[in-house]
């Protein structure tokens, strides 16, 4: 799964951030579902998933158990100080793991639901080497939402 940013966005909802996690986990989920093996191919995506999940939990207060708490150090944006107990650290770890696990299940379910289309798309790639939006729309249909770029153009 590939992310193509349409415009810069500075505010994201919890739902949007969870969808990004699903997107990042798509490659690993596809390996597991379609080949039965996992590789190091998803390593960068896993780093991004981990960083984003911990950011959602520890910085943005997007956890049911640690809601509205931020453990962000405003003194140095590149340094993270641990202003919480070991018990809280364990809660942050558990919440991040649960968040990632839930989004991984979502990624696998979406891939499984659309597996025939993915096989067809893979065949198009083998034929053409380049996939265009028209190819994706022919296989999966049009997106159910309008992008910000499309809104501005209309």
CSV table of C-alpha atoms in Angstrom, one decimal, residues 1 14-30 33 46 49-50 52-53 56-57 62 95-111:
chain,number,residue,atom,x,y,z
A,1,UNK,CA,0.0,0.0,0.0
A,14,UNK,CA,-7.7,9.8,15.5
A,15,UNK,CA,-9.7,8.0,12.7
A,16,UNK,CA,-7.3,9.3,10.0
A,17,UNK,CA,-4.2,8.4,12.0
A,18,UNK,CA,-5.6,4.8,12.5
A,19,UNK,CA,-6.2,4.6,8.8
A,20,UNK,CA,-2.6,5.6,8.2
A,21,UNK,CA,-1.5,2.8,10.5
A,22,UNK,CA,-3.6,0.4,8.4
A,23,UNK,CA,-1.9,1.7,5.3
A,24,UNK,CA,1.6,1.3,6.7
A,25,UNK,CA,0.8,-2.2,7.9
A,26,UNK,CA,-0.6,-3.2,4.5
A,27,UNK,CA,2.7,-4.5,3.1
A,28,UNK,CA,3.4,-6.8,6.0
A,29,UNK,CA,-0.2,-8.0,6.1
A,30,UNK,CA,0.0,-8.7,2.3
A,33,UNK,CA,-1.7,-13.3,3.7
A,46,UNK,CA,7.1,-0.8,10.9
A,49,UNK,CA,3.9,2.6,12.6
A,50,UNK,CA,5.7,2.3,15.9
A,52,UNK,CA,3.0,7.0,15.0
A,53,UNK,CA,1.3,4.7,17.5
A,56,UNK,CA,-0.8,9.0,19.3
A,57,UNK,CA,-0.7,7.4,22.8
A,62,UNK,CA,-5.4,9.4,21.9
A,95,UNK,CA,-1.9,0.7,24.5
A,96,UNK,CA,0.5,1.2,21.5
A,97,UNK,CA,0.7,-2.6,21.0
A,98,UNK,CA,-3.1,-2.9,21.2
A,99,UNK,CA,-3.5,-0.1,18.7
A,100,UNK,CA,-1.1,-1.6,16.2
A,101,UNK,CA,-2.6,-5.1,16.6
A,102,UNK,CA,-6.1,-3.8,15.9
A,103,UNK,CA,-5.0,-1.9,12.8
A,104,UNK,CA,-3.0,-4.9,11.6
A,105,UNK,CA,-6.2,-7.0,11.8
A,106,UNK,CA,-8.0,-4.3,9.8
A,107,UNK,CA,-5.3,-4.3,7.1
A,108,UNK,CA,-5.5,-8.1,6.8
A,109,UNK,CA,-9.3,-8.0,6.6
A,110,UNK,CA,-9.3,-5.4,3.9
A,111,UNK,CA,-6.7,-7.3,1.9
